[in-house]
mmCIF file of C-alpha atoms in Angstrom:
data_model
loop_
_atom_site.group_PDB
_atom_site.id
_atom_site.type_symbol
_atom_site.label_atom_id
_atom_site.label_comp_id
_atom_site.label_asym_id
_atom_site.label_seq_id
_atom_site.Cartn_x
_atom_site.Cartn_y
_atom_site.Cartn_z
ATOM 1 C CA UNK A 20 112.309 172.263 38.701
ATOM 2 C CA UNK A 21 109.347 174.667 38.490
ATOM 3 C CA UNK A 22 110.066 178.331 39.181
ATOM 4 C CA UNK A 23 109.218 179.706 42.575
ATOM 5 C CA UNK A 24 105.672 181.080 42.791
ATOM 6 C CA UNK A 25 105.223 184.758 42.240
ATOM 7 C CA UNK A 26 104.902 186.942 45.270
ATOM 8 C CA UNK A 27 102.053 189.403 45.723
ATOM 9 C CA UNK A 28 104.115 192.122 44.061
ATOM 10 C CA UNK A 29 104.762 189.993 40.998
ATOM 11 C CA UNK A 30 108.385 189.267 41.817
ATOM 12 C CA UNK A 31 109.902 185.882 42.438
ATOM 13 C CA UNK A 32 111.617 185.604 45.803
ATOM 14 C CA UNK A 33 115.248 184.690 45.465
ATOM 15 C CA UNK A 34 117.068 182.390 47.824
ATOM 16 C CA UNK A 35 119.129 185.276 49.210
ATOM 17 C CA UNK A 36 115.972 187.132 50.307
ATOM 18 C CA UNK A 37 114.563 185.333 53.320
ATOM 19 C CA UNK A 38 110.844 185.706 53.810
ATOM 20 C CA UNK A 39 110.017 187.956 56.733
ATOM 21 C CA UNK A 40 108.537 186.072 59.689
ATOM 22 C CA UNK A 41 105.449 188.265 59.714
ATOM 23 C CA UNK A 42 104.699 187.232 56.115
ATOM 24 C CA UNK A 43 104.369 183.683 57.289
ATOM 25 C CA UNK A 44 100.682 182.769 57.052
ATOM 26 C CA UNK A 45 101.076 180.658 60.183
ATOM 27 C CA UNK A 46 101.778 183.749 62.239
ATOM 28 C CA UNK A 47 98.576 184.430 64.095
ATOM 29 C CA UNK A 48 96.735 187.719 63.881
ATOM 30 C CA UNK A 49 97.184 188.235 67.615
ATOM 31 C CA UNK A 50 100.960 188.014 67.258
ATOM 32 C CA UNK A 51 100.901 190.475 64.398
ATOM 33 C CA UNK A 52 98.705 192.794 66.426
ATOM 34 C CA UNK A 53 101.154 192.660 69.328
ATOM 35 C CA UNK A 54 104.067 193.380 66.998
ATOM 36 C CA UNK A 55 102.189 196.218 65.327
ATOM 37 C CA UNK A 56 101.357 197.707 68.696
ATOM 38 C CA UNK A 57 105.051 197.638 69.490
ATOM 39 C CA UNK A 58 105.659 199.692 66.356
ATOM 40 C CA UNK A 59 106.366 196.975 63.791
ATOM 41 C CA UNK A 60 105.206 198.474 60.496
ATOM 42 C CA UNK A 61 105.633 195.222 58.619
ATOM 43 C CA UNK A 62 103.350 193.390 61.025
ATOM 44 C CA UNK A 63 100.709 196.061 60.596
ATOM 45 C CA UNK A 64 101.155 195.864 56.833
ATOM 46 C CA UNK A 65 100.565 192.123 56.967
ATOM 47 C CA UNK A 66 97.366 192.645 58.946
ATOM 48 C CA UNK A 67 96.185 195.233 56.427
ATOM 49 C CA UNK A 68 96.922 192.846 53.573
ATOM 50 C CA UNK A 69 95.066 190.035 55.276
ATOM 51 C CA UNK A 70 91.957 192.064 55.939
ATOM 52 C CA UNK A 71 91.943 194.690 53.170
ATOM 53 C CA UNK A 72 89.509 192.836 50.918
ATOM 54 C CA UNK A 73 87.127 192.055 53.750
ATOM 55 C CA UNK A 74 87.272 195.546 55.238
ATOM 56 C CA UNK A 75 86.637 197.199 51.887
ATOM 57 C CA UNK A 76 83.648 194.941 51.243
ATOM 58 C CA UNK A 77 82.134 195.581 54.665
ATOM 59 C CA UNK A 78 82.644 199.333 54.288
ATOM 60 C CA UNK A 79 81.104 199.208 50.843
ATOM 61 C CA UNK A 80 78.143 197.264 52.194
ATOM 62 C CA UNK A 81 77.537 200.123 54.603
ATOM 63 C CA UNK A 82 78.237 203.035 52.283
ATOM 64 C CA UNK A 83 77.544 201.846 48.768
ATOM 65 C CA UNK A 84 80.025 204.205 47.180
ATOM 66 C CA UNK A 85 83.400 202.580 46.489
ATOM 67 C CA UNK A 86 85.558 205.663 47.149
ATOM 68 C CA UNK A 87 83.816 206.503 50.398
ATOM 69 C CA UNK A 88 84.110 202.854 51.396
ATOM 70 C CA UNK A 89 87.864 202.853 50.830
ATOM 71 C CA UNK A 90 88.223 206.005 52.914
ATOM 72 C CA UNK A 91 86.139 204.432 55.675
ATOM 73 C CA UNK A 92 88.098 201.186 55.544
ATOM 74 C CA UNK A 93 91.320 203.171 55.828
ATOM 75 C CA UNK A 94 89.888 205.113 58.776
ATOM 76 C CA UNK A 95 89.019 201.772 60.328
ATOM 77 C CA UNK A 96 92.535 200.390 59.941
ATOM 78 C CA UNK A 97 94.067 203.529 61.416
ATOM 79 C CA UNK A 98 91.626 203.541 64.329
ATOM 80 C CA UNK A 99 92.416 199.880 64.930
ATOM 81 C CA UNK A 100 96.137 200.682 64.921
ATOM 82 C CA UNK A 101 95.631 203.408 67.522
ATOM 83 C CA UNK A 102 93.531 201.147 69.706
ATOM 84 C CA UNK A 103 95.436 197.886 69.357
ATOM 85 C CA UNK A 104 95.957 197.986 73.101
ATOM 86 C CA UNK A 105 92.269 197.326 73.547
ATOM 87 C CA UNK A 106 92.269 194.206 71.393
ATOM 88 C CA UNK A 107 91.843 191.005 73.380
ATOM 89 C CA UNK A 108 94.332 188.550 71.810
ATOM 90 C CA UNK A 109 92.345 185.576 73.058
ATOM 91 C CA UNK A 110 89.527 186.486 70.660
ATOM 92 C CA UNK A 111 89.526 186.481 66.847
ATOM 93 C CA UNK A 112 90.965 189.612 65.285
ATOM 94 C CA UNK A 113 88.562 189.755 62.316
ATOM 95 C CA UNK A 114 85.331 190.573 64.178
ATOM 96 C CA UNK A 115 87.147 193.157 66.315
ATOM 97 C CA UNK A 116 88.554 194.872 63.233
ATOM 98 C CA UNK A 117 85.314 194.626 61.259
ATOM 99 C CA UNK A 118 83.447 196.261 64.107
ATOM 100 C CA UNK A 119 85.802 199.229 63.919
ATOM 101 C CA UNK A 120 85.558 199.363 60.133
ATOM 102 C CA UNK A 121 81.785 199.084 60.233
ATOM 103 C CA UNK A 122 81.578 201.878 62.805
ATOM 104 C CA UNK A 123 83.906 204.046 60.744
ATOM 105 C CA UNK A 124 81.713 203.479 57.690
ATOM 106 C CA UNK A 125 78.546 204.230 59.654
ATOM 107 C CA UNK A 126 80.072 207.464 60.972
ATOM 108 C CA UNK A 127 81.015 208.477 57.457
ATOM 109 C CA UNK A 128 77.546 207.617 56.233
ATOM 110 C CA UNK A 129 75.966 209.803 58.935
ATOM 111 C CA UNK A 130 78.260 212.692 58.080
ATOM 112 C CA UNK A 131 77.472 212.251 54.427
ATOM 113 C CA UNK A 132 73.749 212.324 55.126
ATOM 114 C CA UNK A 133 74.177 215.546 57.016
ATOM 115 C CA UNK A 134 76.150 217.050 54.137
ATOM 116 C CA UNK A 135 73.748 216.019 51.425
ATOM 117 C CA UNK A 136 70.354 214.518 51.869
ATOM 118 C CA UNK A 137 70.097 213.081 48.401
ATOM 119 C CA UNK A 138 68.858 209.538 48.122
ATOM 120 C CA UNK A 139 70.603 206.838 46.185
ATOM 121 C CA UNK A 140 69.034 207.107 42.742
ATOM 122 C CA UNK A 141 66.957 204.164 41.675
ATOM 123 C CA UNK A 142 69.063 202.482 39.036
ATOM 124 C CA UNK A 143 67.625 202.470 35.575
ATOM 125 C CA UNK A 144 68.879 198.959 35.189
ATOM 126 C CA UNK A 145 66.611 197.801 37.967
ATOM 127 C CA UNK A 146 63.602 198.916 35.971
ATOM 128 C CA UNK A 147 64.755 197.932 32.553
ATOM 129 C CA UNK A 148 66.767 194.825 32.926
ATOM 130 C CA UNK A 149 65.263 191.387 33.283
ATOM 131 C CA UNK A 150 65.913 187.868 32.190
ATOM 132 C CA UNK A 151 64.220 188.513 28.863
ATOM 133 C CA UNK A 152 65.835 191.916 28.256
ATOM 134 C CA UNK A 153 69.485 192.852 28.077
ATOM 135 C CA UNK A 154 71.173 190.889 30.794
ATOM 136 C CA UNK A 155 74.662 192.183 30.932
ATOM 137 C CA UNK A 156 76.953 192.215 33.870
ATOM 138 C CA UNK A 157 76.583 195.934 34.581
ATOM 139 C CA UNK A 158 72.811 195.679 34.754
ATOM 140 C CA UNK A 159 72.967 192.733 37.081
ATOM 141 C CA UNK A 160 75.427 194.462 39.386
ATOM 142 C CA UNK A 161 73.230 197.540 39.405
ATOM 143 C CA UNK A 162 70.300 195.385 40.528
ATOM 144 C CA UNK A 163 72.424 193.827 43.264
ATOM 145 C CA UNK A 164 73.616 197.256 44.415
ATOM 146 C CA UNK A 165 70.036 198.496 44.413
ATOM 147 C CA UNK A 166 68.832 195.487 46.390
ATOM 148 C CA UNK A 167 71.623 195.977 48.908
ATOM 149 C CA UNK A 168 70.903 199.693 49.192
ATOM 150 C CA UNK A 169 67.254 198.938 49.949
ATOM 151 C CA UNK A 170 68.196 196.822 52.960
ATOM 152 C CA UNK A 171 68.604 198.347 56.395
ATOM 153 C CA UNK A 172 72.300 198.889 57.093
ATOM 154 C CA UNK A 173 72.549 196.239 59.792
ATOM 155 C CA UNK A 174 70.934 193.556 57.624
ATOM 156 C CA UNK A 175 73.218 194.485 54.756
ATOM 157 C CA UNK A 176 76.347 194.067 56.828
ATOM 158 C CA UNK A 177 75.004 190.923 58.480
ATOM 159 C CA UNK A 178 74.342 189.180 55.156
ATOM 160 C CA UNK A 179 77.715 190.182 53.746
ATOM 161 C CA UNK A 180 79.532 188.953 56.847
ATOM 162 C CA UNK A 181 77.610 185.682 56.850
ATOM 163 C CA UNK A 182 77.419 184.734 53.176
ATOM 164 C CA UNK A 183 80.538 186.415 51.838
ATOM 165 C CA UNK A 184 83.006 186.463 54.725
ATOM 166 C CA UNK A 185 81.842 183.292 56.445
ATOM 167 C CA UNK A 186 81.335 184.780 59.903
ATOM 168 C CA UNK A 187 79.191 182.985 62.457
ATOM 169 C CA UNK A 188 76.055 184.563 63.889
ATOM 170 C CA UNK A 189 77.878 185.106 67.172
ATOM 171 C CA UNK A 190 80.749 186.908 65.461
ATOM 172 C CA UNK A 191 78.302 189.030 63.479
ATOM 173 C CA UNK A 192 76.661 189.956 66.764
ATOM 174 C CA UNK A 193 80.063 191.090 68.032
ATOM 175 C CA UNK A 194 80.681 193.174 64.926
ATOM 176 C CA UNK A 195 77.255 194.803 65.017
ATOM 177 C CA UNK A 196 77.113 195.024 68.804
ATOM 178 C CA UNK A 197 73.812 193.154 68.937
ATOM 179 C CA UNK A 198 72.810 189.823 70.523
ATOM 180 C CA UNK A 199 73.412 186.673 68.502
ATOM 181 C CA UNK A 200 69.658 186.196 68.007
ATOM 182 C CA UNK A 201 69.360 189.653 66.500
ATOM 183 C CA UNK A 202 72.264 188.923 64.165
ATOM 184 C CA UNK A 203 70.557 185.679 63.112
ATOM 185 C CA UNK A 204 67.340 187.580 62.451
ATOM 186 C CA UNK A 205 69.198 190.233 60.446
ATOM 187 C CA UNK A 206 70.839 187.579 58.289
ATOM 188 C CA UNK A 207 67.521 185.846 57.724
ATOM 189 C CA UNK A 208 65.566 188.964 56.772
ATOM 190 C CA UNK A 209 68.408 190.388 54.706
ATOM 191 C CA UNK A 210 68.810 187.178 52.756
ATOM 192 C CA UNK A 211 65.119 186.861 52.138
ATOM 193 C CA UNK A 212 64.880 190.419 50.818
ATOM 194 C CA UNK A 213 67.900 189.910 48.568
ATOM 195 C CA UNK A 214 66.578 186.634 47.225
ATOM 196 C CA UNK A 215 63.267 188.260 46.416
ATOM 197 C CA UNK A 216 64.948 191.218 44.748
ATOM 198 C CA UNK A 217 67.173 188.952 42.668
ATOM 199 C CA UNK A 218 64.524 186.361 41.880
ATOM 200 C CA UNK A 219 64.161 187.534 38.305
ATOM 201 C CA UNK A 220 67.854 186.970 37.765
ATOM 202 C CA UNK A 221 67.888 183.530 39.271
ATOM 203 C CA UNK A 222 68.692 181.728 36.048
ATOM 204 C CA UNK A 223 71.131 184.332 34.817
ATOM 205 C CA UNK A 224 74.747 183.428 35.323
ATOM 206 C CA UNK A 225 77.441 186.028 35.448
ATOM 207 C CA UNK A 226 80.243 184.949 33.186
ATOM 208 C CA UNK A 227 83.690 185.183 34.676
ATOM 209 C CA UNK B 15 69.893 181.652 46.393
ATOM 210 C CA UNK B 16 68.541 178.273 45.557
ATOM 211 C CA UNK B 17 67.884 177.148 49.100
ATOM 212 C CA UNK B 18 64.743 177.890 51.016
ATOM 213 C CA UNK B 19 65.141 180.760 53.403
ATOM 214 C CA UNK B 20 65.237 179.586 56.978
ATOM 215 C CA UNK B 21 66.305 181.419 60.108
ATOM 216 C CA UNK B 22 67.861 178.172 61.281
ATOM 217 C CA UNK B 23 70.122 177.862 58.262
ATOM 218 C CA UNK B 24 73.679 177.963 59.588
ATOM 219 C CA UNK B 25 75.359 177.489 56.222
ATOM 220 C CA UNK B 26 76.423 180.398 54.042
ATOM 221 C CA UNK B 27 74.550 180.609 50.758
ATOM 222 C CA UNK B 28 77.407 180.192 48.298
ATOM 223 C CA UNK B 29 75.425 181.456 45.332
ATOM 224 C CA UNK B 30 74.247 184.606 47.107
ATOM 225 C CA UNK B 31 77.724 185.043 48.539
ATOM 226 C CA UNK B 32 79.215 184.909 45.068
ATOM 227 C CA UNK B 33 76.783 187.520 43.796
ATOM 228 C CA UNK B 34 77.523 189.851 46.696
ATOM 229 C CA UNK B 35 81.247 189.261 46.389
ATOM 230 C CA UNK B 36 81.079 190.294 42.747
ATOM 231 C CA UNK B 37 79.125 193.419 43.599
ATOM 232 C CA UNK B 38 81.186 194.556 46.566
ATOM 233 C CA UNK B 39 84.756 193.494 45.886
ATOM 234 C CA UNK B 40 86.873 196.466 44.946
ATOM 235 C CA UNK B 41 89.900 196.350 42.714
ATOM 236 C CA UNK B 42 93.487 197.290 43.264
ATOM 237 C CA UNK B 43 94.027 196.012 46.768
ATOM 238 C CA UNK B 44 97.734 196.715 46.546
ATOM 239 C CA UNK B 45 97.163 200.445 46.077
ATOM 240 C CA UNK B 46 94.735 200.447 48.956
ATOM 241 C CA UNK B 47 97.201 198.691 51.260
ATOM 242 C CA UNK B 48 99.904 201.138 50.228
ATOM 243 C CA UNK B 49 97.596 204.057 50.982
ATOM 244 C CA UNK B 50 96.753 202.702 54.428
ATOM 245 C CA UNK B 51 100.415 202.168 55.278
ATOM 246 C CA UNK B 52 101.295 205.691 54.164
ATOM 247 C CA UNK B 53 98.460 207.100 56.234
ATOM 248 C CA UNK B 54 99.612 205.010 59.207
ATOM 249 C CA UNK B 55 103.112 206.459 59.137
ATOM 250 C CA UNK B 56 102.262 209.479 61.336
ATOM 251 C CA UNK B 57 100.639 207.118 63.821
ATOM 252 C CA UNK B 58 103.833 205.067 64.006
ATOM 253 C CA UNK B 59 105.896 208.241 64.128
ATOM 254 C CA UNK B 60 103.906 209.658 66.995
ATOM 255 C CA UNK B 61 103.878 206.423 68.907
ATOM 256 C CA UNK B 62 101.069 203.935 68.842
ATOM 257 C CA UNK B 63 99.658 204.892 72.200
ATOM 258 C CA UNK B 64 97.332 207.849 71.926
ATOM 259 C CA UNK B 65 98.708 209.577 74.981
ATOM 260 C CA UNK B 66 99.486 208.924 78.586
ATOM 261 C CA UNK B 67 95.984 209.978 79.634
ATOM 262 C CA UNK B 68 94.393 207.220 77.507
ATOM 263 C CA UNK B 69 96.777 204.639 78.912
ATOM 264 C CA UNK B 70 96.106 205.972 82.391
ATOM 265 C CA UNK B 71 92.373 205.871 81.811
ATOM 266 C CA UNK B 72 92.580 202.286 80.545
ATOM 267 C CA UNK B 73 94.687 201.347 83.524
ATOM 268 C CA UNK B 74 92.640 203.339 86.001
ATOM 269 C CA UNK B 75 89.225 201.888 85.292
ATOM 270 C CA UNK B 76 89.827 198.375 86.636
ATOM 271 C CA UNK B 77 92.163 199.693 89.325
ATOM 272 C CA UNK B 78 89.569 202.141 90.602
ATOM 273 C CA UNK B 79 86.964 199.400 90.729
ATOM 274 C CA UNK B 80 89.396 197.138 92.573
ATOM 275 C CA UNK B 81 90.294 199.933 94.989
ATOM 276 C CA UNK B 82 86.624 200.619 95.665
ATOM 277 C CA UNK B 83 86.031 196.945 96.349
ATOM 278 C CA UNK B 84 88.997 196.766 98.709
ATOM 279 C CA UNK B 85 87.854 199.956 100.453
ATOM 280 C CA UNK B 86 84.357 198.552 100.831
ATOM 281 C CA UNK B 87 85.675 195.284 102.264
ATOM 282 C CA UNK B 88 88.075 197.065 104.632
ATOM 283 C CA UNK B 89 85.355 199.493 105.678
ATOM 284 C CA UNK B 90 82.978 196.657 106.349
ATOM 285 C CA UNK B 91 85.644 194.832 108.354
ATOM 286 C CA UNK B 92 86.445 197.931 110.412
ATOM 287 C CA UNK B 93 82.753 198.556 110.905
ATOM 288 C CA UNK B 94 82.280 195.042 112.183
ATOM 289 C CA UNK B 95 85.262 195.359 114.543
ATOM 290 C CA UNK B 96 84.178 198.751 115.806
ATOM 291 C CA UNK B 97 80.678 197.426 116.399
ATOM 292 C CA UNK B 98 82.028 194.464 118.338
ATOM 293 C CA UNK B 99 84.368 196.730 120.333
ATOM 294 C CA UNK B 100 81.629 199.229 121.192
ATOM 295 C CA UNK B 101 79.358 196.370 122.221
ATOM 296 C CA UNK B 102 82.099 195.121 124.582
ATOM 297 C CA UNK B 103 82.751 198.670 125.784
ATOM 298 C CA UNK B 104 79.088 199.217 126.489
ATOM 299 C CA UNK B 105 78.984 196.004 128.481
ATOM 300 C CA UNK B 106 82.057 197.015 130.471
ATOM 301 C CA UNK B 107 80.585 200.478 131.085
ATOM 302 C CA UNK B 108 77.335 198.987 132.289
ATOM 303 C CA UNK B 109 79.003 196.913 135.002
ATOM 304 C CA UNK B 110 79.747 199.814 137.456
ATOM 305 C CA UNK B 111 76.405 201.363 136.631
ATOM 306 C CA UNK B 112 74.716 198.132 137.584
ATOM 307 C CA UNK B 113 76.714 198.063 140.815
ATOM 308 C CA UNK B 114 75.663 201.635 141.641
ATOM 309 C CA UNK B 115 72.090 200.812 140.813
ATOM 310 C CA UNK B 116 72.234 197.926 143.229
ATOM 311 C CA UNK B 117 73.552 200.305 145.892
ATOM 312 C CA UNK B 118 70.840 202.788 145.080
ATOM 313 C CA UNK B 119 68.107 200.225 145.271
ATOM 314 C CA UNK B 120 66.650 201.470 148.530
ATOM 315 C CA UNK B 121 64.724 198.681 150.263
ATOM 316 C CA UNK B 122 62.193 201.159 151.695
ATOM 317 C CA UNK B 123 61.121 202.162 148.183
ATOM 318 C CA UNK B 124 60.858 198.570 147.008
ATOM 319 C CA UNK B 125 58.968 197.168 149.968
ATOM 320 C CA UNK B 126 55.450 198.432 149.349
ATOM 321 C CA UNK B 127 53.108 197.102 146.711
ATOM 322 C CA UNK B 128 52.154 200.686 145.730
ATOM 323 C CA UNK B 129 54.633 202.981 143.995
ATOM 324 C CA UNK B 130 56.294 205.321 146.519
ATOM 325 C CA UNK B 131 55.246 208.958 146.768
ATOM 326 C CA UNK B 132 57.586 211.661 145.491
ATOM 327 C CA UNK B 133 58.393 212.802 148.998
ATOM 328 C CA UNK B 134 59.415 209.322 150.058
ATOM 329 C CA UNK B 135 61.697 209.002 147.028
ATOM 330 C CA UNK B 136 63.280 212.392 147.659
ATOM 331 C CA UNK B 137 63.856 211.747 151.343
ATOM 332 C CA UNK B 138 65.347 208.313 150.584
ATOM 333 C CA UNK B 139 67.708 209.848 148.052
ATOM 334 C CA UNK B 140 68.724 212.631 150.431
ATOM 335 C CA UNK B 141 69.340 210.121 153.188
ATOM 336 C CA UNK B 142 71.491 208.041 150.838
ATOM 337 C CA UNK B 143 73.379 211.102 149.691
ATOM 338 C CA UNK B 144 74.057 212.222 153.261
ATOM 339 C CA UNK B 145 75.234 208.724 154.129
ATOM 340 C CA UNK B 146 77.652 208.734 151.150
ATOM 341 C CA UNK B 147 78.848 212.254 151.931
ATOM 342 C CA UNK B 148 78.042 213.776 148.513
ATOM 343 C CA UNK B 149 75.784 216.444 150.077
ATOM 344 C CA UNK B 150 78.575 217.602 152.388
ATOM 345 C CA UNK B 151 80.980 217.705 149.419
ATOM 346 C CA UNK B 152 78.546 219.875 147.442
ATOM 347 C CA UNK B 153 78.028 222.194 150.458
ATOM 348 C CA UNK B 154 81.835 222.569 150.904
ATOM 349 C CA UNK B 155 82.203 223.625 147.321
#
């Protein structure tokens, strides 16, 4: 008999340790939100685990800097916890949460711009690297970061939500507080700009 | 990134998505989750609700709108009823006035084709007043 699969913390659950109901993937986000609102820390923890990756990516799409993005994502989770009473359980939780996270990241970005007006430096890799030069992973990621940074914030978030997180145009509109048509336009223009920026790297494949 | 760009494309671009995922995905999710839960502890400790005034404000907004609607409907209803009542009252008040007017309609004044002179009107009124006794009443007082 094969051993039980490892849990997220690397331990194997024993038979005497029943799995908490909130850890059940079938438990809907809305139920977890209701439990968390009632003070259930475990339910909130499950929500954070479910959406941590997504929230950090969205925040990073807005801010660029990984540390700032993590702070913003955390701010977003805490703001969501305080305002769980305003969540409509008949609607998907993800867009509601991502809207809060995105707003938290935008606020942080505005504050940061007030503090220091420095621009994101143009990455050396963007100038030097190309398909026929040194094409290492770091250079490619620098080009991607540069291309993302060149996009308007709304387009950046729209493309990430659409192509990475799999959100619909309508849901992206909810996150960005814009009409669905505007979200569709943002995705289109953002994608086109990214494709153009990454055209030179089209044949380069990042090795896992 | 291989597909042609089209605003009508409803499908995620898997290749572009993979590139962005690689560029944006942060490491060490477990530490992040732990950090969020630690930061959330004061929120749990202080109660999830931000304060009674926020709850009251949330509750009040729809209630105030509903109350305004009810007040408007009730006001309109009362207005309609008052209008109908005053119309009925006016009609009932006009009845005795009409009766008096009929009494006051002095045939002498109505007979001619020309409008009566002021003196004729005054004498007709005085005669009517004397007949009804109101002049004597005024003199007694």
